[in-house]
Amino acid sequence: MTVRTAEAPLVSLPLSVTPDELARYVMALANTHGGQVVVGQPDEDASDLHPLQVTHAIFELSGGRLTVNVMHQPPDGDGPRQLYVYVPQAPYLLAAPDGSVLSWDGQQLVPVTPAQAQPQAQQDYTATVPPTASLADLDPLEVARLRSTSQKGDLSALPDLDFLRELGLLVEERGEWRPNLACILLAGTPRALRSHLPQAEVCYYHHPTLDPEFSFREDLRRPLVSAVSRLAELIQARNRFTPVQVGLFRIEVWDYDEAVYREALLNALTHRDYQLRDVVHVHQHPDRLEISNPGGLPGGITPGNILRHQPKRRNPLLAEVLSRLGLVERAGVGVDKMYQLMLRHGKEPPEFTSYSDAVSLSLHNPGFDQQFVRFVARKQEEMQTLSLDMLIVLSRLGREGEATREQLSRALQLPEDRTPRLLQMMQDRGLLESSGRGRERLYHLSAEVRAQLHQRSEAVTGVSTVTRPQRAAVPPTVPVPSALGQLALALAQQHGQVSNARLREASGLNVQQAWRVLRRLVLNGQLIKQGSGPRNVQYHLS
């Protein structure tokens, strides 16, 4: 979606134009092929019109669907200055403030024709070349940073301009090489980011307790790779680990695994909608890490099928460059990687929440199942690979006790008729057992697996930055979820409140299982969560 100023339509408007009328022309150009609007005649001075205010006004009048580039020309000097509005082509039709849907025929505004109303393929916004972008917008140190992250020697050996050209980050226009938005996102100067991509910002918040108030905030408007590195420093400075001894080896289980949150951050910054003026937010709580980015999930993808759906890239050029540099997964296995790492470490899988204009990812940290970590590690030592699907089933049954085929299908994000083969294979390998018939058949962990998961915890050696509560002995048969919920409600009624520790003591669950039961009751509106800090949270009847 390169804007070529020599070919783009140009509309000249008087200085007295109203915001609504300006928006009509801007959206008409966006509905056609983009172009330029010049406000003010050569003898009129538009210096009093602030570019940022005009940008925000058009954004608001378009219902948040159109972002334009606005600047004065000439940028300096004592003479009259005109205001130039550079308009990109919109991926869908836009209505003017009065509800009309217009286009530009080269001479005047005209209603959109049925042919123009046909759906158009969405353009790659990160491939856009800003009208005033130049090589001066690039920071040589950030180019060097990109080069150092490249895992392909043939790329890193190239000179700077050849390196950027090979990645598709420079476009030749009228005999000059100019950076596109993907290039500015990856290697732009602070001034270039403020000018061309003010929305390319990440806000980090640290919450020392479970309360919404934060004790520390840092706003980052940096090139993408630099921003991820700084965010990793901020998260890791407040991260903690617990050592788990498995034979002669020690596994360090972090509150937030670095490989997981780096993948999550890269996904958020790679696939966010850069045409929206919102920023990425990262909230680090004691019990969860939340990353939210502007733009809903791409068409067809939902939290319920994100593991299985064919990957879709909102910003193909940016994603392709990061893939070639070895920073993100090209084949759409980034989500699988996060799932697998978290499940292997005895944690809850990632939780995605999708809205019409945003996506939120939560990495939960209510504790972890040490015996599950040991179980997976021993299987690896025995050369028995556990696939992601197997881990999902084992983790779900370890938390819930038992589940139907329909429930396991939802956890696997697979059609129900595709799960029997997997479940039968796991039964043949001695991992699962089942009872009942037909759709009422219940699956649970085999006696051998339960014995391994519920055996007495081994002593934890080494130095940890955090002390974890040890799980209580769990009986061979874990109560079904409905019974656990009733038990938690009965404890709350009997004592006036219930805590994670009290539920563990009464049921034999571990920290994570008890947290899941209480969290479900809160979401169902049956309990109210009060207090802050893992040791001080109490749950009261609603």
Coordinates of C-alpha atoms in Angstrom, one line a residue:
M1 CA 0.0 0.0 0.0
T2 CA 2.7 2.4 -1.0
V3 CA 1.6 6.0 -1.2
R4 CA 3.3 7.6 -4.3
T5 CA 2.9 11.3 -4.0
A6 CA 3.6 11.9 -7.7
E7 CA 0.6 9.8 -8.8
A8 CA -1.8 10.1 -5.9
P9 CA -4.9 12.4 -6.3
L10 CA -4.6 15.8 -4.8
V11 CA -7.5 17.8 -3.4
S12 CA -7.1 21.5 -2.5
L13 CA -9.4 23.0 0.1
P14 CA -9.6 26.5 1.6
L15 CA -8.4 27.3 5.0
S16 CA -12.0 27.9 6.1
V17 CA -13.0 24.2 5.6
T18 CA -14.9 22.7 8.5
P19 CA -13.6 19.5 10.2
D20 CA -16.7 17.5 9.0
E21 CA -16.1 18.7 5.4
L22 CA -12.4 17.9 5.6
A23 CA -13.3 14.4 6.9
R24 CA -15.7 13.9 3.9
Y25 CA -12.9 14.5 1.4
V26 CA -10.4 12.4 3.4
M27 CA -12.7 9.4 3.6
A28 CA -13.7 9.7 -0.1
L29 CA -10.0 9.5 -1.0
A30 CA -9.5 6.5 1.4
N31 CA -12.5 4.8 -0.3
T32 CA -10.8 5.2 -3.7
H33 CA -7.0 4.7 -3.8
G34 CA -5.7 7.2 -1.2
G35 CA -4.3 10.6 -2.0
Q36 CA -3.5 14.0 -0.6
V37 CA -5.6 16.9 0.7
V38 CA -4.0 20.3 0.9
V39 CA -5.6 22.8 3.3
G40 CA -4.9 26.5 2.5
Q41 CA -4.1 28.4 -0.7
P42 CA -0.5 29.4 -1.5
D43 CA -1.2 32.9 0.0
E44 CA -2.9 31.5 3.1
D45 CA -1.0 30.5 6.3
A46 CA -2.2 27.2 7.9
S47 CA 0.4 27.4 10.7
D48 CA -2.4 27.7 13.3
L49 CA -3.8 24.2 12.4
H50 CA -1.9 21.7 14.5
P51 CA -1.1 18.5 12.6
L52 CA -1.7 16.3 15.6
Q53 CA -5.1 17.9 16.3
V54 CA -6.2 17.3 12.7
T55 CA -5.0 13.7 12.9
H56 CA -7.0 13.1 16.0
A57 CA -10.1 14.8 14.6
I58 CA -10.1 12.7 11.4
F59 CA -9.5 9.6 13.5
E60 CA -12.5 10.4 15.7
L61 CA -14.8 11.4 12.8
S62 CA -14.0 8.2 11.0
G63 CA -15.1 6.2 14.1
G64 CA -11.5 5.2 14.8
R65 CA -11.1 3.5 11.4
L66 CA -8.7 5.8 9.6
T67 CA -5.2 7.1 10.5
V68 CA -3.7 9.8 8.3
N69 CA -0.3 11.5 8.2
V70 CA -0.5 15.3 8.6
M71 CA 2.3 17.9 8.3
H72 CA 3.0 21.4 7.3
Q73 CA 4.7 22.2 4.0
P74 CA 7.2 23.8 3.8
P75 CA 8.1 22.5 7.3
D76 CA 10.2 25.5 8.2
G77 CA 10.6 29.1 7.0
D78 CA 8.9 32.5 7.5
G79 CA 6.5 32.2 4.5
P80 CA 2.9 30.9 4.4
R81 CA 2.6 27.2 5.3
Q82 CA 0.0 24.8 3.9
L83 CA -1.3 21.7 5.7
Y84 CA -0.9 18.4 3.8
V85 CA -3.0 15.4 4.8
Y86 CA -1.7 12.1 3.3
V87 CA -4.5 9.6 3.1
P88 CA -3.9 5.8 2.7
Q89 CA -6.3 3.5 0.9
A90 CA -8.8 2.0 3.4
P91 CA -9.2 -1.8 3.5
Y92 CA -13.0 -1.3 3.7
L93 CA -15.5 1.4 2.9
L94 CA -15.8 4.3 5.3
A95 CA -18.8 6.5 5.9
A96 CA -18.5 10.3 6.3
P97 CA -19.8 11.9 9.5
D98 CA -23.1 12.6 7.8
G99 CA -23.5 8.9 6.9
S100 CA -22.7 9.2 3.2
V101 CA -20.3 6.8 1.6
L102 CA -18.4 8.7 -1.0
S103 CA -15.4 8.3 -3.4
W104 CA -13.3 10.7 -5.5
D105 CA -13.6 10.6 -9.3
G106 CA -10.7 12.9 -9.9
Q107 CA -12.8 16.1 -10.0
Q108 CA -15.5 15.8 -7.3
L109 CA -17.1 13.7 -4.6
V110 CA -19.4 11.0 -5.9
P111 CA -21.4 8.2 -4.3
V112 CA -19.7 4.9 -4.2
T113 CA -20.7 2.6 -7.0
P114 CA -21.7 -1.1 -6.5
A115 CA -18.4 -2.2 -8.1
Q116 CA -16.4 -0.1 -5.6
A117 CA -18.5 -1.6 -2.8
Q118 CA -17.2 -5.1 -3.5
P119 CA -14.9 -6.4 -0.6
Q120 CA -11.2 -5.7 -1.2
A121 CA -8.3 -7.6 0.0
Q122 CA -6.9 -6.0 3.2
Q123 CA -3.7 -4.1 2.5
D124 CA -0.5 -4.6 4.5
Y125 CA -0.2 -1.4 6.5
T126 CA 3.4 -2.1 7.5
A127 CA 4.4 -2.1 3.8
T128 CA 3.3 1.5 3.5
V129 CA 6.0 4.1 2.7
P130 CA 5.2 7.3 4.6
P131 CA 5.3 10.3 2.2
T132 CA 8.1 12.1 4.0
A133 CA 10.1 9.0 5.1
S134 CA 13.8 9.0 4.3
L135 CA 17.0 7.1 5.2
A136 CA 17.6 9.8 7.9
D137 CA 14.7 8.2 9.8
L138 CA 16.8 5.1 10.5
D139 CA 19.1 4.6 13.5
P140 CA 22.4 2.8 12.6
L141 CA 22.6 1.3 16.1
E142 CA 19.1 -0.3 15.6
V143 CA 20.2 -1.6 12.2
A144 CA 23.2 -3.2 13.9
R145 CA 20.9 -4.7 16.6
L146 CA 18.8 -6.3 13.9
R147 CA 21.9 -7.6 12.2
S148 CA 23.1 -9.1 15.5
T149 CA 19.8 -11.0 16.0
S150 CA 19.9 -12.5 12.6
Q151 CA 20.6 -16.2 12.7
K152 CA 21.5 -16.4 9.0
G153 CA 25.1 -15.5 8.2
D154 CA 24.3 -14.6 4.6
L155 CA 22.1 -11.7 5.8
S156 CA 24.3 -10.5 8.6
A157 CA 27.3 -10.2 6.3
L158 CA 25.6 -7.7 4.0
P159 CA 26.2 -3.9 4.2
D160 CA 23.4 -1.9 6.0
L161 CA 21.5 -0.8 2.9
D162 CA 21.8 -4.2 1.2
F163 CA 20.7 -5.9 4.5
L164 CA 17.6 -3.8 4.7
R165 CA 16.8 -4.1 1.0
E166 CA 17.2 -7.9 1.1
L167 CA 14.6 -7.9 4.0
G168 CA 12.2 -5.8 1.9
L169 CA 12.4 -2.9 4.3
L170 CA 13.5 -0.3 1.7
V171 CA 11.5 0.7 -1.4
E172 CA 12.9 2.6 -4.4
E173 CA 10.8 5.6 -5.4
R174 CA 11.9 8.1 -8.0
G175 CA 15.5 7.0 -7.8
E176 CA 15.7 7.1 -3.9
W177 CA 15.6 4.3 -1.4
R178 CA 13.0 5.0 1.3
P179 CA 12.0 3.0 4.4
N180 CA 8.5 1.6 4.8
L181 CA 6.7 1.4 8.1
A182 CA 8.0 -2.0 8.9
C183 CA 11.5 -0.6 8.6
I184 CA 10.7 2.3 10.9
L185 CA 9.2 -0.1 13.4
L186 CA 12.3 -2.2 13.5
A187 CA 15.1 0.4 13.1
G188 CA 13.6 3.9 13.3
T189 CA 14.9 6.8 15.3
P190 CA 12.8 8.1 18.3
R191 CA 11.8 11.1 16.2
A192 CA 10.7 8.9 13.2
L193 CA 8.6 6.8 15.5
R194 CA 6.9 9.9 17.0
S195 CA 6.3 11.3 13.6
H196 CA 5.1 8.2 11.6
L197 CA 4.0 5.7 14.3
P198 CA 3.1 7.5 17.6
Q199 CA 0.9 4.5 18.4
A200 CA 4.0 2.1 18.4
E201 CA 4.3 2.3 22.2
V202 CA 4.3 -0.3 25.0
C203 CA 3.2 0.6 28.6
Y204 CA 4.6 -1.7 31.3
Y205 CA 3.0 -1.8 34.8
H206 CA 4.1 -3.7 37.9
H207 CA 1.5 -4.6 40.5
P208 CA 3.1 -5.8 43.7
T209 CA -0.3 -7.1 45.0
L210 CA -3.5 -8.4 43.4
D211 CA -5.0 -4.9 43.6
P212 CA -5.4 -2.8 40.4
E213 CA -3.0 -0.1 41.7
F214 CA 0.5 -0.3 40.2
S215 CA 3.7 0.7 41.9
F216 CA 5.8 1.2 38.8
R217 CA 5.2 2.2 35.2
E218 CA 7.5 2.6 32.2
D219 CA 6.3 3.8 28.7
L220 CA 8.4 2.5 25.8
R221 CA 8.4 4.0 22.4
R222 CA 11.4 2.1 20.9
P223 CA 12.0 0.0 17.8
L224 CA 10.4 -3.4 18.2
V225 CA 13.5 -5.6 19.1
S226 CA 14.8 -3.0 21.5
A227 CA 11.3 -2.7 23.2
V228 CA 11.1 -6.5 23.7
S229 CA 14.6 -6.6 25.2
R230 CA 13.7 -3.8 27.7
L231 CA 10.4 -5.5 28.6
A232 CA 12.3 -8.8 29.2
E233 CA 14.6 -6.9 31.6
L234 CA 11.6 -5.4 33.5
I235 CA 9.8 -8.7 33.8
Q236 CA 12.9 -10.7 34.7
A237 CA 13.9 -8.3 37.4
R238 CA 10.7 -9.2 39.2
N239 CA 10.6 -12.9 38.2
R240 CA 11.3 -15.8 40.6
F241 CA 12.0 -19.4 40.2
T242 CA 11.6 -22.7 42.2
P243 CA 14.2 -25.5 41.6
V244 CA 12.7 -29.0 41.1
Q245 CA 15.1 -31.9 41.6
V246 CA 14.6 -34.8 39.2
G247 CA 17.2 -37.4 39.9
L248 CA 20.6 -35.8 39.3
F249 CA 19.2 -32.9 37.4
R250 CA 17.6 -29.7 38.5
I251 CA 14.8 -27.9 36.6
E252 CA 14.2 -24.2 37.3
V253 CA 10.5 -23.4 37.1
W254 CA 10.1 -19.6 36.8
D255 CA 6.9 -17.7 37.6
Y256 CA 7.0 -16.6 34.0
D257 CA 9.2 -18.6 31.6
E258 CA 11.3 -16.2 29.5
A259 CA 10.8 -18.2 26.3
V260 CA 7.0 -18.0 26.9
Y261 CA 6.7 -14.3 27.6
R262 CA 9.2 -13.3 24.8
E263 CA 7.0 -15.3 22.4
A264 CA 3.9 -13.6 23.7
L265 CA 5.5 -10.1 23.5
L266 CA 6.7 -10.7 19.9
N267 CA 3.3 -12.0 18.9
A268 CA 1.6 -8.9 20.4
L269 CA 3.9 -6.4 18.7
T270 CA 4.0 -8.3 15.4
H271 CA 0.3 -8.9 14.9
R272 CA -1.3 -5.8 16.6
D273 CA -3.3 -3.4 14.4
Y274 CA -1.0 -0.4 13.8
Q275 CA -3.8 1.6 12.2
L276 CA -5.4 1.9 15.6
R277 CA -4.1 4.7 17.9
D278 CA -4.1 2.5 21.0
V279 CA -0.9 1.1 22.5
V280 CA 0.2 -2.3 23.9
H281 CA -0.2 -2.8 27.7
V282 CA 1.8 -5.3 29.8
H283 CA 0.6 -5.8 33.4
Q284 CA 2.8 -7.9 35.7
H285 CA 0.9 -9.2 38.8
P286 CA 1.9 -11.7 41.4
D287 CA -0.4 -14.3 40.0
R288 CA -0.5 -13.5 36.3
L289 CA 1.2 -11.6 33.4
E290 CA -1.3 -9.9 31.1
I291 CA -0.4 -8.6 27.6
S292 CA -3.1 -6.8 25.6
N293 CA -2.7 -5.4 22.1
P294 CA -5.0 -3.3 19.8
G295 CA -6.9 -5.2 17.1
G296 CA -9.0 -8.3 17.5
L297 CA -7.9 -11.7 16.4
P298 CA -7.7 -12.0 12.5
G299 CA -10.8 -13.2 10.7
G300 CA -11.9 -16.7 11.7
I301 CA -9.5 -17.1 14.7
T302 CA -11.0 -17.3 18.2
P303 CA -9.7 -18.3 21.6
G304 CA -11.5 -21.6 21.1
N305 CA -9.6 -22.5 17.9
I306 CA -6.3 -20.6 18.1
L307 CA -4.3 -23.8 18.4
R308 CA -5.8 -25.4 15.2
H309 CA -6.7 -22.5 12.9
Q310 CA -4.5 -21.8 9.9
P311 CA -2.3 -18.9 10.9
K312 CA -3.2 -15.4 9.6
R313 CA -0.9 -12.5 9.6
R314 CA -2.2 -9.0 10.0
N315 CA 1.1 -7.4 9.1
P316 CA 2.7 -9.9 6.6
L317 CA 5.8 -7.9 5.8
L318 CA 6.7 -7.3 9.4
A319 CA 6.0 -11.0 10.3
E320 CA 8.1 -12.1 7.3
V321 CA 11.1 -10.0 8.3
L322 CA 11.0 -11.2 12.0
S323 CA 10.7 -14.8 10.7
R324 CA 13.7 -14.4 8.4
L325 CA 15.7 -12.9 11.4
G326 CA 14.7 -16.0 13.4
L327 CA 12.8 -14.0 16.0
V328 CA 9.3 -15.4 15.5
E329 CA 7.8 -18.7 14.2
R330 CA 6.8 -18.4 10.6
A331 CA 4.7 -21.6 10.5
G332 CA 2.3 -20.3 13.2
V333 CA 3.6 -22.6 16.0
G334 CA 4.3 -19.7 18.5
V335 CA 1.0 -20.4 20.4
D336 CA 1.8 -24.1 20.4
K337 CA 5.2 -23.3 21.9
M338 CA 3.7 -21.3 24.7
Y339 CA 1.2 -24.0 25.5
Q340 CA 3.8 -26.7 25.5
L341 CA 6.3 -24.9 27.7
M342 CA 3.7 -23.9 30.3
L343 CA 2.1 -27.4 30.5
R344 CA 5.5 -29.0 30.8
H345 CA 6.2 -26.8 33.8
G346 CA 2.9 -27.9 35.5
K347 CA 1.1 -24.6 34.9
E348 CA -2.2 -23.5 33.4
P349 CA -2.2 -23.1 29.6
P350 CA -2.2 -19.5 28.2
E351 CA -5.6 -17.8 28.3
F352 CA -6.7 -15.7 25.3
T353 CA -9.6 -13.2 25.5
S354 CA -10.7 -11.6 22.3
Y355 CA -12.7 -8.4 21.8
S356 CA -13.8 -6.6 18.7
D357 CA -10.8 -4.2 18.9
A358 CA -8.3 -5.9 21.2
V359 CA -6.8 -9.2 22.3
S360 CA -5.6 -10.0 25.8
L361 CA -3.3 -12.9 26.8
S362 CA -3.0 -14.0 30.4
L363 CA -0.1 -16.2 31.6
H364 CA -1.4 -17.5 35.0
N365 CA 0.9 -18.2 37.9
P366 CA -1.1 -19.5 40.9
G367 CA 1.6 -22.1 41.6
F368 CA 2.6 -25.2 39.7
D369 CA 2.4 -28.9 40.0
Q370 CA 6.0 -30.1 40.9
Q371 CA 5.1 -33.8 40.5
F372 CA 3.8 -33.1 37.0
V373 CA 7.1 -31.5 36.1
R374 CA 8.9 -34.6 37.4
F375 CA 6.6 -36.9 35.6
V376 CA 7.2 -35.2 32.2
A377 CA 10.9 -35.1 32.8
R378 CA 11.0 -38.8 33.6
K379 CA 9.1 -39.6 30.5
Q380 CA 11.7 -37.7 28.5
E381 CA 14.5 -39.7 30.2
E382 CA 12.6 -42.9 29.2
M383 CA 12.5 -41.6 25.6
Q384 CA 8.7 -41.5 25.7
T385 CA 7.8 -38.2 24.0
L386 CA 4.6 -36.5 25.2
S387 CA 3.0 -34.6 22.4
L388 CA 1.2 -31.3 23.0
D389 CA -2.1 -33.0 22.7
M390 CA -1.1 -35.6 25.3
L391 CA 0.1 -32.8 27.7
I392 CA -3.2 -31.0 27.3
V393 CA -5.2 -34.1 28.2
L394 CA -2.9 -35.1 31.1
S395 CA -2.8 -31.6 32.5
R396 CA -6.6 -31.2 32.3
L397 CA -7.3 -34.5 34.0
G398 CA -4.6 -33.8 36.6
R399 CA -6.5 -30.6 37.5
E400 CA -10.1 -31.8 37.1
G401 CA -9.9 -35.4 38.0
E402 CA -12.0 -36.7 35.2
A403 CA -13.7 -35.4 32.0
T404 CA -15.9 -36.5 29.1
R405 CA -14.8 -36.8 25.5
E406 CA -16.7 -33.6 24.7
Q407 CA -14.8 -31.7 27.5
L408 CA -11.5 -33.0 26.4
S409 CA -12.3 -32.1 22.7
R410 CA -12.9 -28.5 23.8
A411 CA -9.6 -28.4 25.7
L412 CA -7.8 -29.9 22.6
Q413 CA -9.7 -27.5 20.3
L414 CA -10.5 -30.5 18.1
P415 CA -13.8 -31.8 16.7
E416 CA -15.2 -34.5 19.0
D417 CA -14.9 -37.2 16.4
R418 CA -11.2 -36.6 16.1
T419 CA -10.3 -37.3 19.8
P420 CA -11.1 -41.0 20.2
R421 CA -7.9 -42.1 18.4
L422 CA -5.7 -39.9 20.7
L423 CA -7.5 -41.1 23.8
Q424 CA -7.3 -44.7 22.8
M425 CA -3.6 -44.4 22.1
M426 CA -3.1 -42.9 25.5
Q427 CA -5.0 -45.7 27.1
D428 CA -2.9 -48.2 25.2
R429 CA 0.2 -46.5 26.6
G430 CA -1.1 -46.8 30.1
L431 CA -1.7 -43.1 30.6
L432 CA -5.5 -43.1 30.8
E433 CA -8.4 -45.2 32.0
S434 CA -12.1 -44.8 31.3
S435 CA -15.4 -45.8 32.7
G436 CA -18.9 -45.8 31.3
R437 CA -20.1 -46.0 27.8
G438 CA -21.0 -43.7 24.8
R439 CA -21.1 -40.0 25.3
E440 CA -21.3 -40.5 29.1
R441 CA -17.9 -42.2 29.2
L442 CA -15.5 -40.5 31.7
Y443 CA -11.7 -40.5 31.3
H444 CA -9.2 -40.2 34.1
L445 CA -5.6 -40.7 34.7
S446 CA -4.5 -44.3 35.1
A447 CA -3.6 -45.7 38.5
E448 CA 0.1 -45.8 37.6
V449 CA 0.1 -42.1 36.5
R450 CA -1.9 -41.1 39.6
A451 CA 0.6 -42.9 41.8
Q452 CA 3.5 -41.0 40.2
L453 CA 1.7 -37.6 40.4
H454 CA 0.5 -38.0 43.9
Q455 CA 3.6 -39.5 45.5
R456 CA 5.3 -37.6 48.3
S457 CA 7.2 -34.6 47.0
E458 CA 11.0 -35.0 46.9
A459 CA 13.1 -32.4 48.8
V460 CA 13.8 -29.3 46.8
T461 CA 17.5 -28.5 46.9
G462 CA 19.4 -25.4 45.9
V463 CA 18.6 -21.8 46.5
S464 CA 15.3 -20.4 45.3
T465 CA 14.2 -16.8 45.2
V466 CA 10.7 -17.8 46.3
T467 CA 9.2 -20.3 48.8
R468 CA 6.4 -22.4 47.4
P469 CA 3.8 -24.2 49.5
Q470 CA 4.1 -28.0 49.1
R471 CA 1.1 -29.8 47.8
A472 CA -0.8 -32.0 50.1
A473 CA -1.1 -35.7 49.5
V474 CA -3.9 -36.3 47.0
P475 CA -6.1 -39.3 47.2
P476 CA -6.1 -41.7 44.2
T477 CA -9.5 -40.5 43.3
V478 CA -9.8 -36.8 42.9
P479 CA -13.4 -35.4 43.6
V480 CA -15.2 -34.3 40.5
P481 CA -15.4 -30.5 39.9
S482 CA -19.0 -30.1 40.9
A483 CA -18.3 -31.8 44.3
L484 CA -15.2 -29.5 44.8
G485 CA -17.3 -26.5 44.1
Q486 CA -19.9 -27.6 46.6
L487 CA -17.2 -28.2 49.2
A488 CA -15.7 -24.7 48.7
L489 CA -19.2 -23.1 49.1
A490 CA -19.9 -25.2 52.2
L491 CA -16.5 -24.1 53.7
A492 CA -17.3 -20.5 52.9
Q493 CA -20.7 -20.8 54.6
Q494 CA -19.4 -22.6 57.6
H495 CA -16.4 -20.3 58.3
G496 CA -17.7 -17.1 56.7
Q497 CA -14.9 -17.3 54.1
V498 CA -12.7 -19.8 52.4
S499 CA -9.0 -19.6 51.4
N500 CA -6.9 -21.6 49.0
A501 CA -5.1 -23.2 52.0
R502 CA -8.4 -24.2 53.7
L503 CA -9.8 -25.8 50.5
R504 CA -6.5 -27.7 50.0
E505 CA -6.6 -29.0 53.6
A506 CA -10.2 -30.2 53.2
S507 CA -9.9 -31.7 49.7
G508 CA -6.3 -32.8 49.3
L509 CA -5.8 -30.6 46.2
N510 CA -2.7 -28.8 45.3
V511 CA -2.4 -25.0 45.1
Q512 CA -3.2 -24.8 41.4
Q513 CA -6.2 -27.1 41.5
A514 CA -7.7 -25.2 44.5
W515 CA -7.1 -21.9 42.7
R516 CA -8.9 -23.2 39.6
V517 CA -12.0 -24.3 41.6
L518 CA -12.2 -20.9 43.5
R519 CA -11.6 -19.0 40.3
R520 CA -14.5 -20.8 38.6
L521 CA -16.8 -20.0 41.4
V522 CA -15.8 -16.3 41.3
L523 CA -16.5 -16.2 37.5
N524 CA -19.8 -17.9 38.1
G525 CA -20.7 -15.2 40.6
Q526 CA -21.0 -17.6 43.6
L527 CA -17.9 -16.2 45.5
I528 CA -16.4 -12.8 45.8
K529 CA -12.6 -12.4 46.0
Q530 CA -11.2 -10.1 48.6
G531 CA -7.7 -9.2 49.8
S532 CA -4.3 -8.9 48.1
G533 CA -1.2 -11.1 48.0
P534 CA -1.3 -14.9 47.6
R535 CA -1.4 -15.5 51.4
N536 CA -4.1 -12.9 52.2
V537 CA -6.8 -13.6 49.6
Q538 CA -10.1 -14.8 51.0
Y539 CA -13.3 -15.8 49.2
H540 CA -16.8 -14.8 50.5
L541 CA -20.2 -15.9 49.5
S542 CA -21.8 -13.5 47.0

